[in-house]
Amino acid sequence: SQQGEEDPQALSIQEGENATMNCSYKTSINNLQWYRQNSGRGLVHLILIRSNEREKHSGRLRVTLDTSKKSSSLLITASRAADTASYFCATNTGNQFYFGTGTSLTVIP
Amino acid sequence: ETGVTQTPRHLVMGMTNKKSLKCEQHLGHNAMYWYKQSAKKPLELMFVYNFKEQTENNSVPSRFSPECPNSSHLFLHLHTLQPEDSALYLCASSQDIFGQGARDTIYFGEGSWLTVV
């Protein structure tokens, strides 16, 4: 399957700590994107990293991409209670988007 | 507000009912999608429309019937559903189909929670 697989499935941290989530995939991609989903809501786009990029930043978000290992990581620094949500990676092969099952992040105030 | 609006947000229907989910995007996008999200499963792509033409049907049972009258509107008609069809149904849109271009982001609606009783 091409699906991105996030790891860990669930993560619980204290407010102020950093949260790291990983995504692995199986075939070549054009880009990889991270989305956030609050409970019972739609997915919101966070950040996109193209296959020729290795690292990208957006506010408190840092994404890395290692195409040789077919993996990506999302780092949220200085977490806040409002960051509590599920986070999904989506791999774009150019003719399909594949989503994983997500990482459920809980930030404890 | 992502520019993709779904109605209703919640729907409870019996197995013999006929209902419809509606999606409208205000982003001027050319591609629209229906996804199904069940607990503990990856998002499942159901249907894809590009310039209001269906380009993909991911082996979806015929009890789900999509309709795309124009590039801004997408419907999912439901009839004789099963309890296992209960899920969150997400509509999404993108400028180009599956991000084949510089504008690669998919924008999702808030979803319609469907419960089949």
Coordinates of N, CA and C in Angstrom, one line a residue:
Chain A
S1 N 0.8 -1.2 0.0 CA 0.0 0.0 0.0 C 0.9 1.3 0.0
Q2 N 0.4 2.3 -0.7 CA 1.1 3.6 -0.7 C 0.9 4.4 0.6
Q3 N -0.1 4.0 1.4 CA -0.5 4.9 2.4 C 0.6 5.3 3.3
G4 N 0.5 6.6 3.7 CA 1.4 7.1 4.7 C 1.0 6.4 6.1
E5 N 2.0 6.1 6.8 CA 1.7 5.5 8.1 C 2.3 6.3 9.2
E6 N 1.5 6.9 10.1 CA 2.1 7.7 11.1 C 2.5 6.9 12.4
D7 N 3.4 7.5 13.0 CA 3.9 6.8 14.3 C 4.4 7.9 15.2
P8 N 4.0 7.9 16.5 CA 3.2 6.9 17.1 C 1.7 7.0 16.8
Q9 N 0.9 6.1 17.2 CA -0.6 6.3 17.0 C -1.1 7.3 17.9
A10 N -0.6 7.4 19.1 CA -1.0 8.3 20.1 C 0.2 8.9 20.9
L11 N 0.1 10.1 21.3 CA 1.2 10.8 21.9 C 0.6 11.8 23.0
S12 N 1.1 11.7 24.2 CA 0.6 12.6 25.2 C 1.8 13.3 25.9
I13 N 1.7 14.6 25.9 CA 2.8 15.4 26.4 C 2.3 16.6 27.2
Q14 N 3.2 17.2 28.0 CA 2.9 18.3 28.8 C 3.0 19.6 27.9
E15 N 2.2 20.6 28.3 CA 2.2 21.8 27.6 C 3.7 22.4 27.7
G16 N 4.1 22.9 26.6 CA 5.5 23.5 26.6 C 6.5 22.5 26.0
E17 N 6.2 21.3 26.0 CA 7.2 20.3 25.5 C 7.0 20.2 24.0
N18 N 8.0 19.6 23.3 CA 7.9 19.4 21.9 C 7.3 18.1 21.6
A19 N 6.6 18.1 20.4 CA 5.9 16.8 20.0 C 6.5 16.5 18.6
T20 N 6.9 15.2 18.5 CA 7.4 14.7 17.2 C 6.6 13.6 16.7
M21 N 6.1 13.7 15.5 CA 5.4 12.6 14.8 C 6.1 12.2 13.5
N22 N 6.0 10.9 13.2 CA 6.7 10.4 12.0 C 5.7 9.8 11.0
C23 N 6.2 9.8 9.8 CA 5.3 9.3 8.7 C 6.2 8.5 7.8
S24 N 5.8 7.3 7.4 CA 6.6 6.5 6.5 C 5.7 6.2 5.3
Y25 N 6.3 6.0 4.1 CA 5.5 5.7 2.9 C 6.3 4.8 2.1
K26 N 5.7 4.3 1.0 CA 6.3 3.2 0.2 C 6.8 3.5 -1.2
T27 N 6.2 4.4 -1.9 CA 6.7 4.7 -3.2 C 7.0 6.2 -3.4
S28 N 7.5 6.5 -4.6 CA 7.9 7.9 -4.9 C 6.8 8.9 -4.8
I29 N 7.1 10.0 -4.4 CA 6.1 11.1 -4.1 C 6.5 12.4 -4.8
N30 N 5.6 13.2 -5.1 CA 5.8 14.6 -5.6 C 6.0 15.5 -4.4
N31 N 5.2 15.3 -3.4 CA 5.3 16.0 -2.2 C 4.6 15.3 -1.0
L32 N 4.8 15.8 0.2 CA 4.2 15.2 1.3 C 3.6 16.4 2.1
Q33 N 2.4 16.2 2.6 CA 1.7 17.2 3.4 C 1.3 16.7 4.7
W34 N 1.2 17.6 5.7 CA 0.7 17.3 7.0 C -0.6 18.1 7.2
Y35 N -1.6 17.4 7.8 CA -2.9 17.9 8.1 C -3.2 17.7 9.5
R36 N -4.1 18.6 10.0 CA -4.5 18.5 11.4 C -6.0 18.4 11.4
Q37 N -6.5 17.6 12.4 CA -8.0 17.4 12.5 C -8.4 17.4 13.9
N38 N -9.1 18.4 14.3 CA -9.7 18.5 15.6 C -10.9 17.5 15.7
S39 N -11.2 17.0 16.8 CA -12.2 16.0 17.0 C -13.5 16.3 16.3
G40 N -13.9 15.4 15.4 CA -15.1 15.5 14.7 C -15.2 16.6 13.6
R41 N -14.1 17.2 13.3 CA -14.0 18.3 12.3 C -13.3 17.8 11.0
G42 N -13.2 18.7 10.1 CA -12.5 18.4 8.8 C -11.0 18.6 9.0
L43 N -10.3 18.2 8.0 CA -8.8 18.3 8.0 C -8.4 19.6 7.6
V44 N -7.4 20.2 8.3 CA -6.9 21.5 7.9 C -5.4 21.3 7.5
H45 N -5.1 21.9 6.3 CA -3.7 21.8 5.8 C -2.7 22.6 6.7
L46 N -1.6 22.0 7.0 CA -0.6 22.6 7.9 C 0.6 23.1 7.1
I47 N 1.2 22.1 6.3 CA 2.4 22.4 5.7 C 2.7 21.4 4.6
L48 N 3.4 21.8 3.5 CA 3.7 21.0 2.4 C 5.2 21.0 2.2
I49 N 5.8 19.8 1.9 CA 7.2 19.7 1.6 C 7.3 19.0 0.3
R50 N 8.1 19.5 -0.6 CA 8.2 18.9 -1.9 C 9.4 17.8 -1.8
S51 N 9.4 17.0 -2.8 CA 10.3 15.8 -2.8 C 11.8 16.3 -2.9
N52 N 12.0 17.5 -3.4 CA 13.4 18.0 -3.5 C 13.8 18.9 -2.3
E53 N 12.9 18.9 -1.3 CA 13.2 19.7 -0.1 C 13.5 18.8 1.0
R54 N 14.3 19.2 2.0 CA 14.7 18.4 3.1 C 14.1 18.8 4.4
E55 N 13.8 20.1 4.5 CA 13.3 20.7 5.7 C 12.5 21.9 5.4
K56 N 11.5 22.1 6.2 CA 10.6 23.3 6.0 C 10.1 23.7 7.4
H57 N 9.9 25.1 7.5 CA 9.4 25.6 8.8 C 8.2 26.4 8.5
S58 N 7.3 26.4 9.5 CA 6.2 27.3 9.5 C 5.7 27.6 10.9
G59 N 6.1 28.7 11.4 CA 5.8 29.0 12.8 C 6.4 28.0 13.8
R60 N 5.6 27.4 14.6 CA 6.2 26.4 15.5 C 6.3 25.0 14.9
L61 N 6.0 24.9 13.6 CA 6.1 23.6 12.9 C 7.4 23.5 12.2
R62 N 8.0 22.3 12.2 CA 9.2 22.0 11.5 C 8.9 20.6 10.8
V63 N 9.1 20.5 9.5 CA 8.9 19.3 8.8 C 10.2 18.9 8.2
T64 N 10.5 17.6 8.3 CA 11.7 17.1 7.5 C 11.2 16.0 6.6
L65 N 12.0 15.8 5.5 CA 11.7 14.7 4.6 C 13.0 14.1 4.2
D66 N 13.0 12.8 4.3 CA 14.1 11.9 3.9 C 13.6 11.0 2.8
T67 N 13.8 11.3 1.5 CA 13.3 10.5 0.5 C 14.0 9.1 0.4
S68 N 15.2 9.1 0.8 CA 16.0 7.8 0.8 C 15.4 6.8 1.7
K69 N 14.9 7.3 2.8 CA 14.2 6.4 3.8 C 12.7 6.4 3.7
K70 N 12.2 7.2 2.8 CA 10.8 7.4 2.6 C 10.1 7.7 3.9
S71 N 10.6 8.7 4.5 CA 10.0 9.1 5.8 C 10.0 10.6 6.0
S72 N 9.1 11.0 6.8 CA 9.0 12.5 7.2 C 8.7 12.6 8.7
S73 N 9.0 13.7 9.2 CA 8.7 14.0 10.6 C 8.1 15.4 10.7
L74 N 7.2 15.5 11.7 CA 6.6 16.8 12.0 C 6.9 17.1 13.5
L75 N 7.5 18.2 13.7 CA 7.9 18.6 15.0 C 7.1 19.9 15.4
I76 N 6.4 19.8 16.5 CA 5.6 21.0 17.0 C 6.4 21.4 18.2
T77 N 6.9 22.6 18.2 CA 7.7 23.1 19.4 C 6.8 23.9 20.3
A78 N 7.2 23.9 21.6 CA 6.5 24.6 22.6 C 5.0 24.4 22.5
S79 N 4.6 23.1 22.7 CA 3.2 22.8 22.4 C 2.3 23.5 23.4
R80 N 1.0 23.6 22.9 CA 0.0 24.3 23.6 C -1.2 23.3 23.7
A81 N -2.1 23.5 24.7 CA -3.3 22.7 24.8 C -4.1 22.7 23.6
A82 N -4.1 23.8 22.9 CA -4.9 24.0 21.6 C -4.3 23.1 20.5
D83 N -3.1 22.6 20.7 CA -2.5 21.7 19.6 C -3.1 20.3 19.7
T84 N -3.9 20.0 20.7 CA -4.5 18.7 20.9 C -5.4 18.4 19.6
A85 N -5.1 17.4 18.9 CA -5.8 17.1 17.7 C -5.2 15.8 17.1
S86 N -5.7 15.3 16.0 CA -5.0 14.3 15.2 C -4.3 14.9 14.1
Y87 N -3.1 14.3 13.8 CA -2.3 14.8 12.7 C -2.1 13.7 11.7
F88 N -2.3 14.1 10.4 CA -2.2 13.1 9.3 C -1.1 13.6 8.3
C89 N -0.4 12.6 7.8 CA 0.5 12.9 6.7 C -0.2 12.4 5.4
A90 N -0.1 13.1 4.3 CA -0.7 12.7 3.1 C 0.4 12.8 2.0
T91 N 0.6 11.6 1.3 CA 1.6 11.6 0.3 C 0.9 11.8 -1.1
N92 N 1.5 12.6 -1.9 CA 1.0 13.0 -3.2 C 1.9 12.3 -4.2
T93 N 1.3 11.4 -4.9 CA 2.2 10.7 -6.0 C 2.0 11.4 -7.3
G94 N 1.2 12.4 -7.4 CA 0.9 13.1 -8.7 C -0.4 12.6 -9.3
N95 N -0.9 11.4 -8.9 CA -2.2 11.0 -9.4 C -3.0 10.4 -8.2
Q96 N -2.6 10.6 -7.0 CA -3.3 10.1 -5.9 C -2.8 10.8 -4.6
F97 N -3.7 11.0 -3.7 CA -3.3 11.4 -2.3 C -3.6 10.2 -1.4
Y98 N -2.6 9.9 -0.5 CA -2.8 8.8 0.4 C -2.7 9.3 1.8
F99 N -3.7 9.0 2.6 CA -3.6 9.5 4.0 C -3.4 8.3 4.9
G100 N -2.8 8.5 6.0 CA -2.6 7.4 7.0 C -3.7 7.5 8.0
T101 N -3.5 6.7 9.1 CA -4.5 6.7 10.2 C -4.3 7.8 11.2
G102 N -3.2 8.5 11.1 CA -3.0 9.6 12.0 C -2.4 9.4 13.3
T103 N -1.8 10.4 13.9 CA -1.3 10.4 15.3 C -2.2 11.3 16.1
S104 N -2.7 10.7 17.2 CA -3.6 11.5 18.1 C -2.7 12.1 19.2
L105 N -2.6 13.5 19.1 CA -1.8 14.2 20.1 C -2.6 14.8 21.2
T106 N -2.2 14.6 22.4 CA -2.9 15.2 23.6 C -1.9 16.1 24.3
V107 N -2.1 17.3 24.4 CA -1.3 18.2 25.1 C -1.9 18.6 26.5
I108 N -1.3 18.2 27.5 CA -1.9 18.4 28.9 C -1.5 19.7 29.4
P109 N -2.5 20.5 29.8 CA -2.2 21.9 30.3 C -1.4 21.8 31.6
Chain B
E1 N -12.6 28.5 8.7 CA -13.4 28.5 7.4 C -12.4 28.2 6.2
T2 N -12.6 27.0 5.6 CA -11.7 26.6 4.6 C -12.2 26.9 3.2
G3 N -13.5 27.4 3.1 CA -14.0 27.6 1.8 C -14.8 26.5 1.2
V4 N -14.9 25.4 2.0 CA -15.6 24.2 1.6 C -16.7 24.0 2.6
T5 N -18.0 24.0 2.2 CA -19.1 23.9 3.1 C -19.9 22.7 2.9
Q6 N -20.1 21.9 4.0 CA -20.9 20.7 3.9 C -22.1 20.8 4.7
T7 N -23.2 20.3 4.2 CA -24.5 20.1 4.9 C -25.1 18.8 4.6
P8 N -25.8 18.2 5.6 CA -25.9 18.7 7.0 C -24.6 18.2 7.7
R9 N -24.4 18.8 8.9 CA -23.3 18.3 9.7 C -23.5 17.0 10.3
H10 N -24.8 16.7 10.6 CA -25.2 15.4 11.3 C -26.4 14.9 10.6
L11 N -26.4 13.6 10.4 CA -27.5 13.0 9.7 C -27.7 11.6 10.3
V12 N -29.0 11.3 10.7 CA -29.3 10.0 11.2 C -30.4 9.4 10.2
M13 N -30.1 8.3 9.6 CA -31.1 7.7 8.7 C -31.3 6.2 8.9
G14 N -32.5 5.8 8.6 CA -32.8 4.4 8.6 C -32.3 3.7 7.3
M15 N -32.2 2.4 7.4 CA -31.6 1.7 6.2 C -32.4 1.7 5.0
T16 N -33.7 2.1 5.1 CA -34.6 2.2 3.9 C -34.7 3.6 3.4
N17 N -34.1 4.6 4.1 CA -34.2 6.0 3.8 C -33.4 6.4 2.5
K18 N -33.8 7.5 1.9 CA -32.9 8.1 0.9 C -32.6 9.5 1.4
K19 N -31.4 9.9 1.4 CA -30.9 11.2 1.8 C -29.8 11.6 1.0
S20 N -29.4 12.9 1.1 CA -28.3 13.4 0.3 C -27.4 14.3 1.2
L21 N -26.1 14.2 0.9 CA -25.1 15.1 1.5 C -24.7 16.1 0.4
K22 N -24.5 17.4 0.9 CA -24.2 18.4 -0.1 C -22.9 19.1 0.3
C23 N -22.2 19.4 -0.8 CA -20.9 20.1 -0.6 C -20.8 21.3 -1.6
E24 N -20.3 22.4 -1.1 CA -20.1 23.6 -2.0 C -18.8 24.2 -1.7
Q25 N -18.0 24.5 -2.7 CA -16.7 25.1 -2.5 C -16.7 26.5 -3.2
H26 N -16.1 27.4 -2.4 CA -16.1 28.8 -2.9 C -14.7 29.3 -3.3
L27 N -13.9 28.3 -3.7 CA -12.5 28.6 -3.9 C -12.2 28.6 -5.4
G28 N -13.1 28.4 -6.3 CA -12.8 28.3 -7.7 C -12.0 27.1 -8.1
H29 N -12.0 26.1 -7.4 CA -11.3 24.9 -7.7 C -11.9 24.0 -8.8
N30 N -11.1 23.2 -9.4 CA -11.6 22.4 -10.5 C -11.9 21.0 -10.1
A31 N -11.3 20.5 -9.0 CA -11.4 19.1 -8.6 C -12.1 19.0 -7.3
M32 N -13.0 18.1 -7.1 CA -13.7 17.8 -5.9 C -13.7 16.4 -5.6
Y33 N -13.8 16.1 -4.3 CA -13.6 14.7 -3.8 C -14.6 14.4 -2.7
W34 N -14.9 13.1 -2.6 CA -15.6 12.6 -1.4 C -14.7 11.6 -0.7
Y35 N -14.5 11.7 0.6 CA -13.8 10.8 1.4 C -14.7 10.2 2.5
K36 N -14.4 9.0 2.9 CA -15.0 8.4 4.1 C -14.0 8.2 5.1
Q37 N -14.4 8.6 6.4 CA -13.4 8.5 7.5 C -14.1 7.6 8.6
S38 N -13.6 6.4 8.8 CA -14.1 5.6 9.8 C -13.1 5.5 10.9
A39 N -13.5 5.1 12.1 CA -12.6 5.1 13.3 C -11.5 4.1 13.0
K40 N -10.2 4.5 13.3 CA -9.1 3.6 13.2 C -8.7 3.2 11.8
K41 N -9.3 3.9 10.8 CA -8.9 3.5 9.4 C -8.4 4.8 8.7
P42 N -7.5 4.6 7.7 CA -7.1 5.7 6.9 C -8.3 6.3 6.2
L43 N -8.2 7.5 5.8 CA -9.2 8.1 4.9 C -9.4 7.3 3.7
E44 N -10.6 7.0 3.3 CA -10.9 6.3 2.1 C -11.4 7.2 1.0
L45 N -10.7 7.3 -0.1 CA -11.2 8.1 -1.2 C -12.3 7.3 -1.9
M46 N -13.5 8.0 -2.1 CA -14.6 7.4 -2.7 C -14.8 7.8 -4.1
F47 N -14.9 9.1 -4.4 CA -15.1 9.6 -5.7 C -14.3 10.9 -6.0
V48 N -13.9 11.0 -7.3 CA -13.2 12.2 -7.7 C -13.9 12.8 -8.9
Y49 N -14.0 14.1 -8.9 CA -14.5 14.8 -10.0 C -13.6 15.9 -10.4
N50 N -13.3 16.0 -11.7 CA -12.4 17.0 -12.3 C -13.2 17.8 -13.4
F51 N -13.4 19.1 -13.2 CA -14.2 19.8 -14.1 C -15.6 19.2 -14.3
K52 N -16.1 18.8 -13.2 CA -17.5 18.2 -13.0 C -17.6 16.8 -13.7
E53 N -16.6 16.2 -14.2 CA -16.6 14.9 -14.7 C -16.0 13.9 -13.7
Q54 N -16.7 12.8 -13.5 CA -16.2 11.8 -12.6 C -14.9 11.1 -13.2
T55 N -13.9 11.1 -12.5 CA -12.6 10.5 -13.0 C -12.3 9.3 -12.2
E56 N -12.9 9.1 -11.0 CA -12.5 7.9 -10.2 C -13.7 7.5 -9.3
N57 N -13.9 6.2 -9.3 CA -14.9 5.6 -8.4 C -14.1 4.5 -7.8
N58 N -13.8 4.6 -6.5 CA -12.9 3.7 -5.8 C -13.7 2.5 -5.3
S59 N -14.3 1.7 -6.3 CA -15.1 0.5 -5.9 C -16.1 0.8 -4.8
V60 N -16.8 1.9 -4.9 CA -17.8 2.2 -3.9 C -19.1 1.6 -4.3
P61 N -19.8 1.0 -3.3 CA -21.1 0.3 -3.5 C -22.1 1.3 -4.1
S62 N -22.9 0.8 -4.9 CA -23.9 1.6 -5.7 C -24.9 2.3 -4.8
R63 N -25.0 1.9 -3.5 CA -25.9 2.6 -2.6 C -25.4 4.1 -2.3
F64 N -24.2 4.3 -2.8 CA -23.6 5.7 -2.7 C -23.6 6.2 -4.2
S65 N -24.3 7.3 -4.4 CA -24.4 7.8 -5.8 C -24.0 9.3 -5.8
P66 N -22.8 9.6 -6.4 CA -22.4 11.0 -6.4 C -23.1 11.8 -7.6
E67 N -23.1 13.1 -7.4 CA -23.6 14.0 -8.5 C -22.8 15.3 -8.4
C68 N -22.4 15.8 -9.6 CA -21.6 17.0 -9.6 C -22.2 17.9 -10.7
P69 N -23.1 18.7 -10.4 CA -23.8 19.5 -11.4 C -22.9 20.6 -12.0
N70 N -21.9 21.1 -11.2 CA -21.0 22.1 -11.7 C -19.7 22.0 -10.8
S71 N -18.7 22.7 -11.2 CA -17.4 22.6 -10.5 C -17.5 23.0 -9.0
S72 N -18.6 23.7 -8.6 CA -18.6 24.2 -7.2 C -19.5 23.4 -6.3
H73 N -20.3 22.5 -6.9 CA -21.2 21.7 -6.1 C -21.0 20.2 -6.3
L74 N -21.1 19.5 -5.2 CA -21.0 18.0 -5.2 C -22.0 17.5 -4.2
F75 N -22.7 16.4 -4.7 CA -23.6 15.8 -3.8 C -23.3 14.3 -3.6
L76 N -23.7 13.7 -2.5 CA -23.6 12.3 -2.3 C -25.0 11.8 -1.9
H77 N -25.6 11.1 -2.9 CA -26.9 10.6 -2.6 C -26.8 9.2 -2.0
L78 N -27.6 9.0 -0.9 CA -27.5 7.8 -0.1 C -28.8 7.1 -0.1
H79 N -28.8 5.8 -0.3 CA -30.0 5.0 -0.2 C -29.7 3.5 0.1
T80 N -30.6 3.0 0.9 CA -30.5 1.6 1.4 C -29.1 1.4 2.0
L81 N -28.7 2.3 2.9 CA -27.4 2.1 3.5 C -27.4 1.0 4.6
Q82 N -26.2 0.6 5.0 CA -26.0 -0.4 6.0 C -25.4 0.3 7.3
P83 N -25.6 -0.3 8.5 CA -25.0 0.3 9.7 C -23.5 0.5 9.5
E84 N -22.8 -0.3 8.8 CA -21.3 -0.1 8.7 C -21.0 1.1 7.8
D85 N -22.0 1.7 7.2 CA -21.7 2.9 6.4 C -21.7 4.1 7.3
S86 N -22.0 4.0 8.6 CA -21.9 5.1 9.5 C -20.5 5.5 9.6
A87 N -20.2 6.8 9.4 CA -18.9 7.4 9.4 C -19.0 8.9 9.2
L88 N -17.8 9.5 9.2 CA -17.7 10.9 8.8 C -17.4 11.0 7.3
Y89 N -18.2 11.7 6.6 CA -18.0 11.9 5.2 C -17.5 13.3 4.9
L90 N -16.3 13.3 4.3 CA -15.6 14.5 4.1 C -15.6 14.9 2.6
C91 N -15.9 16.1 2.3 CA -15.8 16.6 1.0 C -14.5 17.5 0.9
A92 N -13.9 17.5 -0.2 CA -12.7 18.3 -0.4 C -12.6 18.8 -1.8
S93 N -11.7 19.8 -1.9 CA -11.5 20.3 -3.3 C -10.0 20.7 -3.4
S94 N -9.6 20.8 -4.7 CA -8.2 21.3 -4.9 C -8.2 22.0 -6.3
Q95 N -7.3 22.9 -6.5 CA -7.2 23.6 -7.7 C -7.1 22.7 -8.9
D96 N -6.1 21.8 -8.8 CA -5.9 20.8 -9.9 C -6.1 19.4 -9.3
I97 N -6.5 18.5 -10.1 CA -6.8 17.2 -9.6 C -5.6 16.6 -9.0
F98 N -5.7 16.1 -7.8 CA -4.7 15.4 -7.0 C -3.4 16.3 -7.0
G99 N -3.6 17.6 -6.9 CA -2.4 18.5 -6.8 C -1.4 18.4 -8.0
Q100 N -1.9 18.2 -9.2 CA -1.0 18.1 -10.3 C -0.6 19.5 -10.8
G101 N 0.1 20.2 -9.9 CA 0.5 21.6 -10.2 C 1.1 22.2 -9.0
A102 N 1.3 23.5 -9.1 CA 2.0 24.2 -8.0 C 1.1 24.3 -6.8
R103 N -0.2 24.3 -7.1 CA -1.1 24.5 -6.0 C -1.7 23.2 -5.5
D104 N -0.9 22.6 -4.6 CA -1.1 21.2 -4.3 C -2.0 20.9 -3.1
T105 N -2.5 21.9 -2.5 CA -3.3 21.6 -1.2 C -4.7 21.2 -1.5
I106 N -5.1 20.2 -0.7 CA -6.5 19.8 -0.7 C -7.2 20.5 0.5
Y107 N -8.3 21.1 0.2 CA -9.1 21.8 1.3 C -10.3 21.0 1.6
F108 N -10.5 20.7 2.9 CA -11.6 19.9 3.4 C -12.7 20.7 4.0
G109 N -13.9 20.2 3.8 CA -15.0 20.7 4.6 C -15.0 20.1 6.0
E110 N -16.0 20.6 6.8 CA -16.1 20.1 8.2 C -16.6 18.7 8.3
G111 N -17.2 18.2 7.3 CA -17.6 16.8 7.3 C -19.1 16.7 7.7
S112 N -19.7 15.6 7.3 CA -21.0 15.2 7.6 C -21.0 13.9 8.4
W113 N -21.5 13.9 9.6 CA -21.5 12.7 10.4 C -22.8 11.9 10.1
L114 N -22.6 10.8 9.6 CA -23.7 9.9 9.2 C -23.9 8.7 10.1
T115 N -25.0 8.6 10.6 CA -25.4 7.4 11.5 C -26.5 6.6 10.8
V116 N -26.3 5.4 10.5 CA -27.3 4.6 9.9 C -27.9 3.6 11.0
V117 N -29.2 3.7 11.2 CA -29.8 2.9 12.2 C -30.7 1.8 11.6

